[in-house]
Each structure stands twice: as structure tokens, then as C-alpha cells.
Coordinates of C-alpha atoms and ligand atoms in Angstrom, one line a residue:
M1 CA 75.1 95.1 129.8
T2 CA 77.3 97.8 131.3
T3 CA 80.7 99.3 130.7
I4 CA 82.9 99.1 133.7
V5 CA 85.4 101.9 134.1
T6 CA 88.2 100.3 136.0
P7 CA 90.8 102.4 137.9
T8 CA 94.4 101.4 137.0
Q9 CA 98.0 102.6 137.3
P10 CA 100.6 102.9 134.6
I11 CA 102.7 99.8 134.2
D12 CA 106.4 100.3 133.4
G13 CA 107.9 99.1 130.2
Q14 CA 104.9 99.1 127.8
K15 CA 107.0 100.5 125.0
P16 CA 106.5 99.0 121.6
G17 CA 109.7 97.8 119.9
T18 CA 110.5 96.8 116.3
S19 CA 107.2 95.2 115.9
G20 CA 104.8 96.0 118.8
L21 CA 105.0 95.1 122.4
R22 CA 106.7 91.8 123.2
K23 CA 107.1 90.3 126.6
K24 CA 107.1 87.0 128.4
T25 CA 103.6 85.5 128.5
P26 CA 103.3 85.7 132.3
V27 CA 103.9 89.4 132.0
F28 CA 101.0 89.8 129.6
M29 CA 98.9 87.6 131.8
A30 CA 99.4 89.7 134.9
P31 CA 96.2 91.5 136.0
G32 CA 95.5 94.7 134.0
Y33 CA 98.5 94.3 131.7
V34 CA 96.6 93.6 128.4
E35 CA 93.9 96.0 129.6
N36 CA 96.3 98.9 130.1
F37 CA 98.0 98.4 126.8
V38 CA 94.8 98.0 124.8
Q39 CA 93.2 101.0 126.4
S40 CA 96.4 102.9 125.6
I41 CA 96.2 101.9 121.9
F42 CA 92.6 103.3 121.8
D43 CA 93.7 106.4 123.7
G44 CA 96.8 106.8 121.5
I45 CA 94.8 106.8 118.3
G46 CA 92.2 109.3 119.5
G47 CA 89.6 106.8 120.8
A48 CA 87.7 103.9 119.4
E49 CA 84.3 105.6 119.1
G50 CA 82.5 104.6 115.9
K51 CA 85.5 102.7 114.6
T52 CA 86.0 99.2 113.1
F53 CA 88.9 97.0 113.9
V54 CA 90.4 93.7 112.7
V55 CA 91.5 91.4 115.5
G56 CA 93.4 88.1 115.3
G57 CA 96.6 86.4 116.2
D58 CA 98.9 83.5 115.5
G59 CA 97.1 81.1 117.9
R60 CA 99.8 81.0 120.5
Y61 CA 99.0 80.3 124.2
F62 CA 96.8 83.2 125.6
N63 CA 95.7 84.3 122.1
D64 CA 92.0 83.5 122.7
S65 CA 91.8 85.0 126.1
A66 CA 93.5 88.2 125.1
I67 CA 91.1 88.5 122.1
G68 CA 88.2 88.1 124.4
T69 CA 89.5 91.0 126.5
I70 CA 90.1 93.2 123.4
I71 CA 86.6 92.6 122.1
R72 CA 85.0 93.5 125.4
M73 CA 87.2 96.6 125.6
A74 CA 86.5 97.7 122.0
A75 CA 82.8 97.5 122.8
A76 CA 83.2 99.5 126.0
N77 CA 85.2 102.1 124.1
G78 CA 82.4 102.6 121.5
A79 CA 83.7 100.7 118.5
V80 CA 81.0 99.6 116.2
R81 CA 82.4 96.5 114.7
V82 CA 85.3 94.0 115.2
I83 CA 86.2 91.5 112.5
V84 CA 88.0 88.5 114.0
G85 CA 89.4 85.3 112.5
Q86 CA 87.7 82.1 113.4
G87 CA 89.4 80.5 116.4
G88 CA 91.1 83.9 116.9
L89 CA 93.5 83.0 114.0
L90 CA 94.7 85.5 111.4
S91 CA 98.2 85.5 109.9
T92 CA 99.8 88.9 110.0
P93 CA 99.6 89.4 106.2
A94 CA 95.9 88.2 106.2
A95 CA 95.1 90.7 108.9
S96 CA 96.8 93.4 106.9
H97 CA 94.7 92.5 103.9
L98 CA 91.5 92.5 105.9
I99 CA 92.2 95.9 107.4
R100 CA 92.7 97.3 103.9
K101 CA 89.9 95.4 102.2
N102 CA 87.2 96.4 104.7
K103 CA 88.5 100.0 105.0
T104 CA 88.7 99.6 108.7
D105 CA 90.3 101.9 111.3
G106 CA 93.1 99.5 111.9
G107 CA 93.8 96.2 113.6
I108 CA 95.2 94.6 116.7
I109 CA 97.5 91.6 115.9
L110 CA 98.5 89.2 118.7
S111 CA 101.8 87.6 118.0
A112 CA 105.4 87.3 119.1
S113 CA 106.2 86.1 115.6
H114 CA 109.0 83.6 115.5
N115 CA 109.5 83.6 119.2
P116 CA 108.3 80.4 121.1
G117 CA 104.8 80.3 122.6
G118 CA 103.4 78.9 125.8
P119 CA 102.8 79.8 129.5
T120 CA 106.5 80.7 130.1
A121 CA 107.4 81.7 126.5
D122 CA 106.6 84.9 124.6
F123 CA 103.5 86.9 123.7
G124 CA 103.0 90.2 121.8
I125 CA 100.4 92.8 120.8
K126 CA 100.8 95.3 118.0
F127 CA 98.5 97.9 116.4
N128 CA 98.3 98.3 112.6
I129 CA 97.0 101.5 111.1
P130 CA 94.3 101.8 108.4
N131 CA 96.7 101.2 105.5
G132 CA 97.2 97.7 107.0
G133 CA 100.8 98.3 108.1
P134 CA 102.4 98.4 111.5
A135 CA 101.9 101.7 113.3
P136 CA 104.7 104.1 112.5
E137 CA 106.8 105.6 115.2
K138 CA 104.7 108.7 115.8
V139 CA 101.7 106.4 116.6
T140 CA 103.7 104.0 118.7
E141 CA 105.0 107.0 120.6
A142 CA 101.5 108.2 121.3
I143 CA 100.5 104.7 122.5
F144 CA 103.5 104.5 124.8
A145 CA 102.8 108.0 126.1
A146 CA 99.2 106.9 126.9
T147 CA 100.6 103.9 128.9
T148 CA 102.5 106.2 131.1
S149 CA 99.5 108.4 132.1
I150 CA 96.6 105.8 132.1
R151 CA 94.3 106.0 135.0
T152 CA 91.3 103.9 133.9
Y153 CA 90.4 101.4 131.3
R154 CA 86.9 100.6 129.9
I155 CA 85.6 97.0 129.6
S156 CA 82.2 95.6 128.9
D157 CA 80.8 93.0 131.3
V158 CA 79.2 91.1 128.4
A159 CA 81.1 87.9 127.5
A160 CA 82.9 87.8 124.2
P161 CA 81.3 85.4 121.6
D162 CA 82.4 81.9 120.9
L163 CA 85.2 82.5 118.3
S164 CA 84.8 79.0 116.9
V165 CA 81.5 79.9 115.3
L166 CA 81.4 81.9 112.1
G167 CA 78.9 84.7 111.8
L168 CA 77.7 87.9 113.5
S169 CA 77.0 88.5 117.1
D170 CA 76.5 91.5 119.4
V171 CA 78.6 92.6 122.4
D172 CA 77.1 95.6 124.1
G173 CA 75.9 97.2 120.9
M174 CA 79.1 96.4 118.9
T175 CA 79.0 93.8 116.1
V176 CA 81.5 91.0 116.2
E177 CA 82.0 89.3 112.9
V178 CA 83.8 85.9 113.0
I179 CA 85.2 85.2 109.5
D180 CA 87.1 82.4 107.8
P181 CA 90.7 83.5 108.2
V182 CA 91.8 82.0 104.9
S183 CA 89.3 82.8 102.2
D184 CA 89.9 86.6 101.6
Y185 CA 93.7 86.0 101.6
A186 CA 93.5 83.1 99.3
E187 CA 91.4 85.1 96.9
L188 CA 94.0 87.9 96.9
M189 CA 96.8 85.5 96.1
G190 CA 94.8 84.3 93.1
T191 CA 94.7 87.9 91.7
L192 CA 98.5 88.3 91.9
F193 CA 99.8 85.0 90.5
D194 CA 99.3 82.8 87.5
F195 CA 97.7 79.9 89.4
D196 CA 97.2 78.0 86.1
A197 CA 100.9 78.0 85.5
I198 CA 101.6 76.9 89.0
K199 CA 99.0 74.1 88.7
A200 CA 100.6 73.0 85.5
L201 CA 104.0 73.0 87.3
F202 CA 102.7 70.6 89.9
G203 CA 101.0 68.6 87.1
R204 CA 104.4 68.1 85.6
G205 CA 105.4 66.3 88.7
F206 CA 107.1 69.2 90.5
T207 CA 107.5 68.4 94.2
M208 CA 107.6 70.6 97.2
C209 CA 107.7 70.6 101.0
F210 CA 106.2 73.5 103.0
D211 CA 106.9 73.5 106.8
A212 CA 104.2 75.5 108.6
M213 CA 106.2 74.9 111.9
H214 CA 102.9 74.2 113.8
A215 CA 102.0 77.8 113.3
V216 CA 99.4 79.9 111.7
T217 CA 100.2 79.3 108.0
G218 CA 99.1 75.6 108.2
P219 CA 95.5 76.3 107.2
Y220 CA 96.5 78.8 104.5
A221 CA 99.1 76.5 103.0
H222 CA 96.7 73.5 102.9
A223 CA 94.0 75.6 101.2
I224 CA 96.3 77.3 98.6
L225 CA 99.1 74.8 97.9
E226 CA 97.3 71.5 98.2
K227 CA 93.6 72.2 97.6
T228 CA 93.8 75.0 95.0
L229 CA 97.2 74.5 93.2
G230 CA 97.2 70.7 93.3
A231 CA 100.4 70.1 95.3
A232 CA 100.5 66.5 96.5
P233 CA 98.8 65.8 99.8
G234 CA 101.5 65.8 102.4
T235 CA 103.3 68.8 100.8
V236 CA 102.4 70.8 103.9
I237 CA 104.1 69.5 107.1
N238 CA 103.5 70.6 110.7
G239 CA 100.3 72.2 109.3
V240 CA 98.1 72.3 112.4
P241 CA 98.6 75.4 114.5
S242 CA 99.4 74.6 118.1
P243 CA 99.5 77.0 121.1
D244 CA 103.2 76.2 121.8
F245 CA 104.2 75.5 118.1
G246 CA 104.9 71.9 118.9
G247 CA 107.4 73.0 121.6
G248 CA 109.7 74.7 119.0
H249 CA 110.7 78.1 117.8
P250 CA 108.5 78.9 114.8
D251 CA 111.4 80.6 113.2
P252 CA 112.1 79.7 109.5
N253 CA 115.8 79.6 109.4
P254 CA 118.3 76.7 109.0
V255 CA 118.6 76.4 112.8
W256 CA 115.0 76.1 113.8
A257 CA 113.6 74.7 110.6
K258 CA 116.0 71.8 110.7
E259 CA 113.3 69.3 109.9
L260 CA 112.8 71.0 106.5
V261 CA 116.6 71.4 106.0
D262 CA 117.1 67.7 106.5
I263 CA 114.4 66.9 104.0
M264 CA 115.8 69.4 101.4
M265 CA 119.4 68.1 101.9
A266 CA 118.5 64.4 101.5
E267 CA 119.0 62.6 98.2
T268 CA 115.3 62.2 97.8
A269 CA 114.7 65.9 98.3
P270 CA 111.7 67.6 96.6
D271 CA 112.3 70.3 94.0
F272 CA 111.4 73.2 96.3
G273 CA 111.1 73.8 100.1
A274 CA 109.8 76.6 102.2
A275 CA 108.8 77.5 105.7
S276 CA 107.0 80.3 107.4
D277 CA 107.0 81.7 111.0
G278 CA 104.6 81.9 113.9
D279 CA 102.4 84.6 112.4
G280 CA 103.0 83.9 108.7
D281 CA 104.9 87.0 107.7
R282 CA 108.4 85.4 107.2
N283 CA 109.6 82.9 104.7
M284 CA 112.5 80.6 104.1
I285 CA 113.3 79.4 100.6
M286 CA 115.2 76.3 99.7
G287 CA 116.0 74.4 96.5
R288 CA 117.0 70.8 96.4
G289 CA 120.3 70.8 98.4
Q290 CA 120.3 74.5 98.6
F291 CA 119.4 77.3 101.1
V292 CA 118.6 80.7 99.6
S293 CA 119.5 83.6 101.9
P294 CA 116.6 86.0 102.4
S295 CA 118.7 88.8 101.0
D296 CA 119.4 86.8 97.8
S297 CA 115.8 85.8 97.6
L298 CA 114.7 89.4 97.6
A299 CA 117.3 90.2 94.8
M300 CA 116.2 87.2 92.7
L301 CA 112.5 87.9 93.2
T302 CA 113.1 91.5 92.2
A303 CA 115.0 90.4 89.1
N304 CA 112.2 88.0 88.1
A305 CA 109.0 89.6 89.4
T306 CA 107.6 90.3 85.9
H307 CA 106.9 86.6 85.5
A308 CA 103.9 87.1 87.9
P309 CA 100.9 88.9 86.5
A310 CA 100.7 91.4 89.4
Y311 CA 104.2 92.7 88.5
A312 CA 104.2 92.1 84.8
Q313 CA 104.3 95.9 84.1
G314 CA 107.5 96.2 86.1
L315 CA 108.3 97.5 89.6
S316 CA 108.2 101.1 90.7
G317 CA 111.1 100.6 93.1
V318 CA 112.4 98.3 95.7
A319 CA 113.3 98.8 99.4
R320 CA 115.4 96.9 101.8
S321 CA 116.2 97.3 105.5
M322 CA 119.7 98.6 106.2
P323 CA 121.2 95.2 107.4
T324 CA 119.8 93.4 104.4
S325 CA 122.5 92.6 101.8
Q326 CA 123.1 95.0 99.0
A327 CA 122.4 92.3 96.4
V328 CA 119.0 93.8 95.5
D329 CA 120.6 97.3 94.9
R330 CA 122.5 95.8 92.0
V331 CA 119.3 94.5 90.5
A332 CA 117.6 97.8 90.9
V333 CA 120.5 99.5 89.0
D334 CA 120.1 97.0 86.2
L335 CA 116.3 97.5 86.1
G336 CA 116.7 101.3 86.3
I337 CA 114.5 101.6 89.3
E338 CA 115.0 103.3 92.7
S339 CA 116.2 101.4 95.7
Y340 CA 115.7 102.5 99.3
E341 CA 117.6 101.6 102.4
T342 CA 115.3 101.8 105.5
P343 CA 115.7 101.0 109.2
T344 CA 114.8 97.5 110.5
G345 CA 111.1 96.8 110.8
W346 CA 108.3 96.7 108.3
K347 CA 106.8 99.9 109.6
F348 CA 109.4 101.9 107.6
F349 CA 108.2 100.5 104.3
G350 CA 104.6 101.7 104.7
N351 CA 105.1 105.2 103.3
L352 CA 107.1 104.0 100.3
L353 CA 104.4 101.5 99.4
D354 CA 101.6 104.0 100.0
A355 CA 103.3 106.5 97.8
G356 CA 103.9 104.0 95.0
R357 CA 107.7 104.5 95.3
A358 CA 108.4 100.8 96.1
T359 CA 106.7 97.7 94.8
L360 CA 108.8 95.0 96.6
C361 CA 110.4 95.2 100.0
G362 CA 112.5 92.9 102.0
E363 CA 114.6 92.2 105.1
E364 CA 117.5 89.9 105.8
S365 CA 115.4 88.3 108.6
A366 CA 113.3 86.3 106.2
G367 CA 110.8 89.0 105.4
T368 CA 109.7 89.7 101.8
G369 CA 106.6 91.4 100.6
S370 CA 105.0 93.8 98.1
N371 CA 102.4 96.5 97.8
H372 CA 99.5 93.9 97.9
V373 CA 99.5 94.4 101.7
R374 CA 101.5 96.4 104.2
E375 CA 103.2 93.6 106.0
K376 CA 105.8 91.1 104.9
D377 CA 104.1 88.0 103.7
G378 CA 105.6 84.5 103.9
L379 CA 103.2 82.5 101.6
W380 CA 103.2 85.4 99.1
A381 CA 107.0 84.9 98.7
V382 CA 106.6 81.2 98.3
L383 CA 103.9 81.7 95.6
L384 CA 106.0 84.3 93.8
W385 CA 108.9 81.8 93.7
L386 CA 106.5 79.1 92.4
N387 CA 105.2 81.4 89.7
I388 CA 108.8 82.2 88.6
L389 CA 109.8 78.5 88.7
A390 CA 106.7 77.6 86.7
S391 CA 107.3 80.4 84.1
R392 CA 111.0 79.9 83.7
D393 CA 110.7 76.1 83.9
Q394 CA 114.2 76.0 85.4
S395 CA 115.4 74.7 88.8
L396 CA 116.1 77.1 91.7
A397 CA 119.7 76.1 91.4
E398 CA 119.8 77.2 87.7
I399 CA 118.1 80.4 88.4
S400 CA 120.4 81.4 91.3
A401 CA 123.5 80.4 89.4
E402 CA 122.5 82.6 86.5
H403 CA 121.7 85.4 88.9
W404 CA 125.1 85.3 90.6
A405 CA 126.9 85.0 87.2
K406 CA 125.3 88.3 86.2
F407 CA 125.3 90.3 89.4
G408 CA 128.0 88.7 91.5
R409 CA 127.2 87.2 94.9
N410 CA 126.7 88.9 98.3
Y411 CA 127.8 86.2 100.7
Y412 CA 125.8 86.9 103.8
A413 CA 125.2 85.8 107.4
R414 CA 123.8 87.2 110.7
H415 CA 125.4 86.3 114.0
D416 CA 123.2 86.7 117.0
F417 CA 124.4 87.0 120.6
E418 CA 121.4 86.5 122.8
A419 CA 120.6 87.4 126.4
V420 CA 123.7 89.5 126.7
D421 CA 123.9 91.7 129.8
T422 CA 122.2 95.0 128.7
A423 CA 124.9 97.3 130.1
R424 CA 127.6 95.3 128.3
A425 CA 125.7 95.3 125.0
N426 CA 125.1 99.0 125.2
D427 CA 128.8 99.6 126.0
L428 CA 129.8 97.6 122.9
V429 CA 127.6 99.7 120.7
D430 CA 128.6 103.0 122.3
T431 CA 132.3 102.2 121.9
L432 CA 131.9 101.3 118.3
R433 CA 129.9 104.4 117.6
A434 CA 132.5 106.6 119.1
A435 CA 135.3 104.8 117.1
L436 CA 133.6 105.0 113.7
P437 CA 135.3 108.2 112.4
S438 CA 138.7 107.0 113.4
L439 CA 138.2 103.6 111.6
V440 CA 138.0 105.2 108.1
G441 CA 141.1 104.5 106.1
Q442 CA 142.4 101.9 108.5
T443 CA 143.3 98.4 107.1
F444 CA 142.2 95.2 108.8
G445 CA 143.4 92.0 107.1
P446 CA 142.4 92.3 103.4
F447 CA 139.9 95.1 104.1
T448 CA 140.3 98.9 104.2
V449 CA 137.5 100.8 105.9
A450 CA 135.7 103.0 103.4
S451 CA 133.1 104.5 105.8
G452 CA 131.7 104.2 109.3
T453 CA 128.1 105.2 109.7
N454 CA 125.6 105.6 112.5
F455 CA 122.6 104.9 110.3
S456 CA 119.9 107.5 110.3
Y457 CA 116.8 107.5 108.0
T458 CA 114.9 110.4 106.7
D459 CA 111.6 109.2 105.3
P460 CA 111.4 110.5 101.7
V461 CA 107.6 110.8 101.9
D462 CA 106.9 112.5 105.2
G463 CA 110.4 113.8 106.1
S464 CA 110.3 112.1 109.5
V465 CA 113.8 111.2 110.9
S466 CA 114.8 108.0 112.7
D467 CA 118.2 108.2 114.3
N468 CA 120.5 105.5 115.7
Q469 CA 119.2 102.7 113.6
G470 CA 122.4 100.7 113.6
L471 CA 126.2 101.0 112.9
I472 CA 127.7 100.2 109.6
V473 CA 131.4 99.6 108.8
A474 CA 131.8 99.4 105.0
F475 CA 135.0 98.4 103.2
D476 CA 136.4 99.2 99.9
G477 CA 135.0 96.7 97.3
G478 CA 131.5 96.5 98.7
S479 CA 131.9 94.2 101.7
R480 CA 130.6 95.5 105.1
F481 CA 129.3 94.6 108.5
A482 CA 126.6 96.2 110.7
V483 CA 125.7 96.0 114.3
R484 CA 122.5 96.8 116.1
L485 CA 120.5 95.7 119.1
S486 CA 117.3 93.7 118.7
G487 CA 114.0 95.4 119.4
T488 CA 112.0 92.2 119.7
G489 CA 113.8 90.3 122.4
T490 CA 112.3 89.6 125.8
E491 CA 115.4 88.8 127.8
G492 CA 118.5 91.0 128.2
A493 CA 120.0 92.4 125.0
T494 CA 120.4 90.6 121.7
I495 CA 123.4 91.8 119.6
R496 CA 122.9 91.3 115.9
L497 CA 126.0 91.4 113.8
Y498 CA 125.3 91.4 110.0
L499 CA 128.2 90.3 107.8
E500 CA 128.4 90.7 104.0
S501 CA 131.2 89.9 101.6
Y502 CA 130.8 90.7 97.9
M503 CA 132.2 88.4 95.3
A504 CA 132.3 89.8 91.7
P505 CA 130.9 87.6 88.9
E506 CA 134.4 86.5 87.9
G507 CA 135.2 85.3 91.5
D508 CA 134.2 82.0 93.1
L509 CA 130.4 82.0 93.4
T510 CA 130.0 78.5 94.9
L511 CA 132.0 78.8 98.2
P512 CA 130.4 77.6 101.4
V513 CA 129.0 80.7 103.1
D514 CA 131.1 80.4 106.3
E515 CA 134.2 80.0 104.2
A516 CA 133.4 83.1 102.1
L517 CA 132.8 85.1 105.3
S518 CA 135.6 83.8 107.5
E519 CA 137.8 86.9 107.0
I520 CA 135.1 89.4 107.5
V521 CA 133.9 87.6 110.6
A522 CA 137.4 87.7 112.1
V523 CA 137.8 91.4 111.3
A524 CA 134.3 92.3 112.6
Y525 CA 134.8 90.4 115.9
D526 CA 138.2 92.3 116.3
I527 CA 136.8 95.7 115.5
I528 CA 133.8 95.4 117.8
D529 CA 136.0 93.9 120.5
L530 CA 133.5 91.2 120.9
V531 CA 135.2 88.9 123.3
V532 CA 136.3 91.6 125.8
K533 CA 133.0 93.4 125.6
T534 CA 130.7 90.5 125.9
G535 CA 132.7 87.5 127.1
R536 CA 131.3 85.6 124.1
T537 CA 133.5 83.9 121.5
E538 CA 130.7 82.2 119.5
P539 CA 127.3 83.4 118.3
D540 CA 124.2 81.7 119.7
V541 CA 122.5 81.5 116.3
V542 CA 123.9 82.0 112.8
T543 CA 121.3 82.6 110.1
Ligands
LIG601 C1 113.5 91.4 114.0 C2 114.1 91.4 112.6 C3 113.4 92.5 111.8 C4 111.9 92.2 111.8 C5 111.4 92.1 113.2 C6 109.9 91.7 113.2 O1 113.7 92.6 114.7 O2 115.5 91.7 112.7 O3 114.0 92.5 110.5 O4 111.2 93.2 111.1 O5 112.1 91.1 113.9 O6 109.7 90.5 112.5 P1 114.8 92.9 115.8 O7 114.6 94.3 116.3 O8 114.7 91.8 116.8 O9 116.1 92.7 115.0 V1 108.4 89.5 113.0 O10 108.3 88.3 111.9 O11 108.7 89.4 114.5 O12 107.0 90.4 112.9
LIG602 CO1 106.7 87.1 112.0

């Protein structure tokens, strides 16, 4: 029954990236690593005394043990209550909802999202603030500063409770409440969407496949899609969370969700397909024989959101991350609403959502969400699509064809070059940045450079400035490419090259994406001097 004050030393590299601290699992499992970072979270937010936190994760290897440490440290730091998902499970959007619903002081979410899990794979910890969203930069900077000066951490010697048992227990005077991870979230979804219309859709014989990718959304999808909405048993595949995600990458894109892609491309494909990632905040949307790019999905959801009760009164505005295609901007113009372009990472949407300036937000990386929580939300996106399909009573193919016929089509792809030598990746970015002014006005193949931008964002709500958020080369006519380095990787540098080619409504709207992008890919590779700078000729992953 005592708090132990343990001496420690700062550990290098505990700097949160795009979405919290992500490292290889063995790094997190090293003595003192979790302890140092968690103590730094508490120190960085002005202490834990008297506070309440939500704690949960995506169930990956080391999730339960890290949660036990966090509970004992929260108690020793004077927290009064910790709400934790049964089995240590909480999807990221469900955690965001619980933080808001219970008016807590924030939450600690354990996940490396779409990265693989296991003893030699990836792990992550991030802190979310009381609005339910990822800590903004000023908070992550304070946490990082604390990691560089830490001298002690506090931990209780009382064991953490058994997380498989629902209910209340006491750890050194702090209440631990183990809750069902699904029920609050499922109830929230019921308030946003027309569940009766979706039930009727399934009642009409509509079929669907949801791939939970052995990750956290399995229990949520079973409860909502199959039990509540009446989707046929077996609609959810890979629905039992496993610590190593069945040995795969729980990344919902055509590369890693190949099982779903094969199902959706088969002659016997269901009407609708979807997948979510490790921690449940990403989504992939497919129709029969058709993949919908996340950027297009954001645009189509924005154009059709009023079909769902929560958005029936219209949207206040929409926000997308810089590399996300400009498709949604055209919809915003049509709707007469504001559109915002933010840096990569959900933390930049928080102020816009809190201020009521944006209702929907999205990223090209399969993230879409709304003001119902402060994280992107995979199942929410699936349910909004289902609500729209039910209400319009048209196929996804019909809806997307009509969309492109009205707005034109932003053909889009992202090329990732992984585990590039960090010095070479930095040199590529530095060289392009320096060349940006001189590119303007030059012609490359069919493209003339309209602008070259080192993207900087001034938050319209609090005025904070985030510089160096990626490089954009835009061409006359609306096509463009962007380059930035990943802030979630755990090995070397990952170069992300985002490619977008706009086709007006009178052009060919049904081209294969790689064909539509072939010229801009060649021009982009040439301008960034890819082969010379990296030694690579092919991307590792195309999404
Ligand atoms: C990636 C994506 C970004 C996303 C982030 C976290 O970041 O590009 O859009 O917000 O992952 O998503 P980066 O810095 O590697 O490009 V998740 O689902 O990991 O919480
Ligand atoms: Co994720």
C-alpha cells in the first residue's frame, strides 16, 4: 500500500510524432521506458492529482501489461479514477467518446494503429486531452520536455485489478472502473444514424462484408452490424482481436486488406465492403468490384451527409489534411460551406471541431470522422455510408458515378518509400524545398507548375503556427503532388509522395487509377529526383 518513488534517467527519443509515441515493442518493454513516458505525460499536463482518465488500447501484444503499469502509476500520482475497457480494449474513437461523455481529464490510448503488433513489431502510447482529441502540439511538446528532465517516477506497489472482470475496484485509494468497451459507443452511433433505415436495407437482402483485420473493431462490428442492424451472421470477418493481428498489418488498404479486396472483386461479391485498422479509427470503403479512395469517400460523404439524422441540418464546414485530395473542396463550394486544409494528423482538427467550424473531417490515409468525437472513426464512416445507401437506395457504383459526373474526379494515389536512410530522405526533402521557387512557371510533360509551397498552417481558432508540414507542387488545371516524411514510422524514414490528377466532368471518369496518374507519377519522380536521391525506382506500397 505504498507509492514508490523510483529514481530514473531521461531516455532519448521519447518525442511524440503524428499520433503519439511509436516505437518497436522491445523498446517499450525495456525497463523504465513506459514508466518514464507515462510519468512525463502526467508531469507535462500539470500532474494527475484529483484527475480522472480513460485508459485502453487496441489489444496488441504488451497492451495489458502496459495498462497495468499505467493504472499503478495513475494511483501513485494521485488520480481519483481510471475508466478502462474490459480486457484493456478500447477502440480509439470509443476512447475519445468515453473521455468526452464522462467529462474526464483525458485518456491514455495504447496503439500503433495500422502497424503490426507482436514482440518484435510495433507499440505506441498517446495522450488525448479532455475534448477527446489527440494532444495538440503545445501539449506534446510539454510532455516531450518532461521526458528530457525526468528524475523520478511514481508507481504504486498494489497490483492492478483483473481487467477481464467488469466493475469497480480500488488501487491505493484510486477507483478503477472496468467497463464494457462497446456499449457506450454503440449507443452513440444509434443517436447519429437512422438505424431503422439501415435495418430495412439489410431486410431487403443487402449484403456486406466487414473485415475487422483481427483488430479492435471486431466486437464493435459484431454488436452493431450483426446484432443490432441485422446484417447476416458472418458479415464480420476476422472479428476476434488478436495480439499480433493474425500476423498481418491491420492496415485497411488494398494491399493489406487483400482478403476483403478479393471478396469484393469476385463475381459473388456482396453489395458493400469495409475494413478498419488496428485501433478502429481508419476505414476502407468498397462497393462490388470497386475501391473508393478515402479522399473520394470524404467528398461523397460530405455531399450526402444530410441523409443521416445527425447531419440533416447541414454541415458547418469541412476539413481535410493537406495531402488529402481536393475533391471535398469542390463539394464545399457547391454546398456553400467553408473548407479547411490542415497538416497531417487528427490533432489539427480538434480546434475546428470544438469551435463548430467543421462538422466532417478527413485524411487520405483512410481516416474520416465528425464532431461526434475528436478522433477519426472507422465504423462511423461505414455506418454513414450504410445510412446513405439505405436512404438513396442506389448502389455505391451509381452514387460515385453521379458524384464524378457532377464534380469531376480527383484521381489519387499515395506512393510510400519505406525504411529509407534518414539522411538521404532528409536530403530529398531539403533539395525539393530549396527548388520550389524556381519550379514555378516551368513545364514538365503536359504540366506547368503553378505554385510550389512549403506548407505552413495557422490555426484559425488559436492562431498557433505549424511550419514545415509538407511540400506541394501544384500544376495549372488542379493536378498536384505533395511530399512529406512520415511521423509514425519506427524504422529509418518513410517518404510519402501524394499524387493527384484532376479530370473535369467532361473527361474520362472511368480510367484505371494508375493509368490516370501515370504522367504525374513520372513528372513527380523526375522533379524530386527520386532514383538518384534514394536509389529506389518503385514504391514499397501504393494506396
Ligand atoms: C499517418 C497518416 C496520417 C494519420 C496518422 C495516424 O501519419 O499519414 O494521416 O493521421 O498516420 O493515423 P504519418 O505521419 O505516418 O504520415 V493512425 O490510424 O496511426 O492513428
Ligand atoms: Co489507427
